[in-house]
Amino acid sequence: KAEALVRWQHPQRGLVSPVEFIPLAEASGLIVELGEWMFRESAQWARRWRDEYHPEFQVSINQSPLEFQREGQGYERWFEHLEKIGLEGAAMVVEITEGLLLDASTDVTDKLLQLRDAGVQVALDDFGTGYSSLSYLKKFDIDYLKIDRSFTRNLAPQSSDMALSEAIIVMAHKLGLRVVAEGVETAEQRDLLLAAGCDYGQGYLFARPMPAEEFDSMLRSQRTLA
């Protein structure tokens, strides 16, 4: 798996953090165009990595709440692009925030159903930091819970963060969901999460953020070593 991240290489300011430019993109409405571009780019790379490295490779992308909630616009263009490049929906994961599930509108439900029917999976990002009722996990079609890095940062045996992480993992599995732990930076964190039954880990222990071309080279090197 990989998660697609966006950075802005500014000609004068250098690399600009998304913390700075995403709010501007949302305020100006450019977030929709940016999201469309990110999806197409991510899908192209997912197509390549499925062909060359693993037939079940997945790329996840984050969706801004403003982008997800835009009225009158579904995912038709996304699905058309997937069909055009011969990529099944299961190659993509859409990450949304807990706050979106507080809006139990028909539009939100319809979009989640659209994704499900196309085979695109959905991840609930930064789980445990918001205010969603746990009942929403039964109501909506969610495939993954992502444990927020605030829980994994100080993970240690017998700690409250360990207890909370274990509880999230058990609860998710009871509901048929898989769990991704964010912010995994040490072998100890990885081993504790594995022992607790966590399905996936994401973080600097495995790789730091890098351009897609570098990630492709890393995959090629790993395949050669294997």
Tab-separated table of C-alpha atoms in Angstrom, residues 47-151:
chain	number	residue	atom	x	y	z
A	47	ARG	CA	-2.000	0.782	-12.417
A	48	ARG	CA	1.762	0.573	-12.861
A	49	TRP	CA	2.465	-0.882	-9.418
A	50	ARG	CA	-0.262	-3.495	-9.805
A	51	ASP	CA	1.222	-4.560	-13.125
A	52	GLU	CA	4.850	-4.577	-12.006
A	53	TYR	CA	4.929	-5.369	-8.273
A	54	HIS	CA	1.740	-6.789	-6.793
A	55	PRO	CA	-1.718	-7.443	-8.287
A	56	GLU	CA	-3.460	-6.122	-5.141
A	57	PHE	CA	-1.426	-2.932	-4.670
A	58	GLN	CA	-3.525	-0.055	-3.293
A	59	VAL	CA	-3.022	3.703	-3.276
A	60	SER	CA	-5.051	5.793	-0.832
A	61	ILE	CA	-5.895	9.450	-1.282
A	62	ASN	CA	-7.270	11.965	1.206
A	63	GLN	CA	-10.433	13.862	0.394
A	64	SER	CA	-11.084	17.300	1.803
A	65	PRO	CA	-14.496	17.562	3.506
A	66	LEU	CA	-15.336	20.420	1.137
A	67	GLU	CA	-14.449	18.262	-1.835
A	68	PHE	CA	-16.418	15.286	-0.539
A	69	GLN	CA	-19.496	17.342	0.330
A	70	ARG	CA	-19.765	19.300	-2.919
A	71	GLU	CA	-23.374	19.186	-4.023
A	72	GLY	CA	-24.474	17.651	-7.283
A	73	GLN	CA	-21.100	16.087	-8.046
A	74	GLY	CA	-20.422	12.412	-7.586
A	75	TYR	CA	-17.559	10.201	-8.637
A	76	GLU	CA	-18.562	9.582	-12.228
A	77	ARG	CA	-15.409	11.138	-13.681
A	78	TRP	CA	-13.240	9.077	-11.348
A	79	PHE	CA	-14.946	5.866	-12.387
A	80	GLU	CA	-14.674	6.797	-16.076
A	81	HIS	CA	-10.936	7.306	-15.630
A	82	LEU	CA	-10.535	3.951	-13.878
A	83	GLU	CA	-12.351	2.250	-16.729
A	84	LYS	CA	-10.267	4.108	-19.304
A	85	ILE	CA	-6.962	2.895	-17.844
A	86	GLY	CA	-8.280	-0.572	-17.039
A	87	LEU	CA	-7.963	-0.272	-13.267
A	88	GLU	CA	-10.415	-1.855	-10.851
A	89	GLY	CA	-11.842	0.237	-8.039
A	90	ALA	CA	-10.198	-1.947	-5.372
A	91	ALA	CA	-6.849	-0.390	-6.315
A	92	MET	CA	-7.934	2.873	-4.666
A	93	VAL	CA	-8.814	3.863	-1.102
A	94	VAL	CA	-10.493	7.171	-0.232
A	95	GLU	CA	-9.604	8.537	3.209
A	96	ILE	CA	-12.207	10.707	4.932
A	97	THR	CA	-12.413	12.230	8.405
A	98	GLU	CA	-14.731	11.303	11.247
A	99	GLY	CA	-16.434	14.687	11.043
A	100	LEU	CA	-17.990	13.801	7.682
A	101	LEU	CA	-19.975	11.006	9.304
A	102	LEU	CA	-21.643	13.489	11.633
A	103	ASP	CA	-23.441	14.782	8.553
A	104	ALA	CA	-25.899	11.959	8.011
A	105	SER	CA	-27.274	13.600	4.873
A	106	THR	CA	-28.465	11.603	1.901
A	107	ASP	CA	-25.673	13.126	-0.192
A	108	VAL	CA	-22.936	11.740	2.091
A	109	THR	CA	-24.595	8.319	2.195
A	110	ASP	CA	-25.050	8.266	-1.580
A	111	LYS	CA	-21.379	9.058	-2.198
A	112	LEU	CA	-20.214	6.324	0.144
A	113	LEU	CA	-22.529	3.908	-1.663
A	114	GLN	CA	-21.123	5.069	-4.998
A	115	LEU	CA	-17.616	4.220	-3.851
A	116	ARG	CA	-18.702	0.852	-2.465
A	117	ASP	CA	-20.516	-0.118	-5.660
A	118	ALA	CA	-17.413	0.728	-7.708
A	119	GLY	CA	-15.202	-1.342	-5.419
A	120	VAL	CA	-13.309	1.703	-4.095
A	121	GLN	CA	-12.566	1.251	-0.409
A	122	VAL	CA	-12.991	3.875	2.322
A	123	ALA	CA	-10.735	4.582	5.306
A	124	LEU	CA	-11.633	6.649	8.357
A	125	ASP	CA	-8.567	8.808	8.959
A	126	ASP	CA	-7.215	9.920	12.363
A	127	PHE	CA	-9.661	7.691	14.200
A	128	GLY	CA	-10.056	8.474	17.888
A	129	THR	CA	-9.504	12.228	17.637
A	130	GLY	CA	-12.980	13.317	16.532
A	131	TYR	CA	-16.469	13.243	17.959
A	132	SER	CA	-18.269	10.667	15.860
A	133	SER	CA	-20.685	8.287	17.521
A	134	LEU	CA	-19.453	4.719	17.228
A	135	SER	CA	-22.862	3.806	15.810
A	136	TYR	CA	-21.745	5.377	12.533
A	137	LEU	CA	-19.265	2.542	12.073
A	138	LYS	CA	-22.232	0.204	11.643
A	139	LYS	CA	-24.282	2.562	9.513
A	140	PHE	CA	-21.737	3.484	6.851
A	141	ASP	CA	-19.626	1.379	4.530
A	142	ILE	CA	-16.124	1.791	5.962
A	143	ASP	CA	-13.276	-0.621	5.227
A	144	TYR	CA	-10.402	0.692	7.355
A	145	LEU	CA	-9.887	2.577	10.601
A	146	LYS	CA	-6.635	4.515	10.841
A	147	ILE	CA	-5.370	4.859	14.412
A	148	ASP	CA	-4.129	8.411	14.837
A	149	ARG	CA	-0.413	8.959	15.440
A	150	SER	CA	-1.196	10.603	18.783
A	151	PHE	CA	-1.867	7.076	20.106
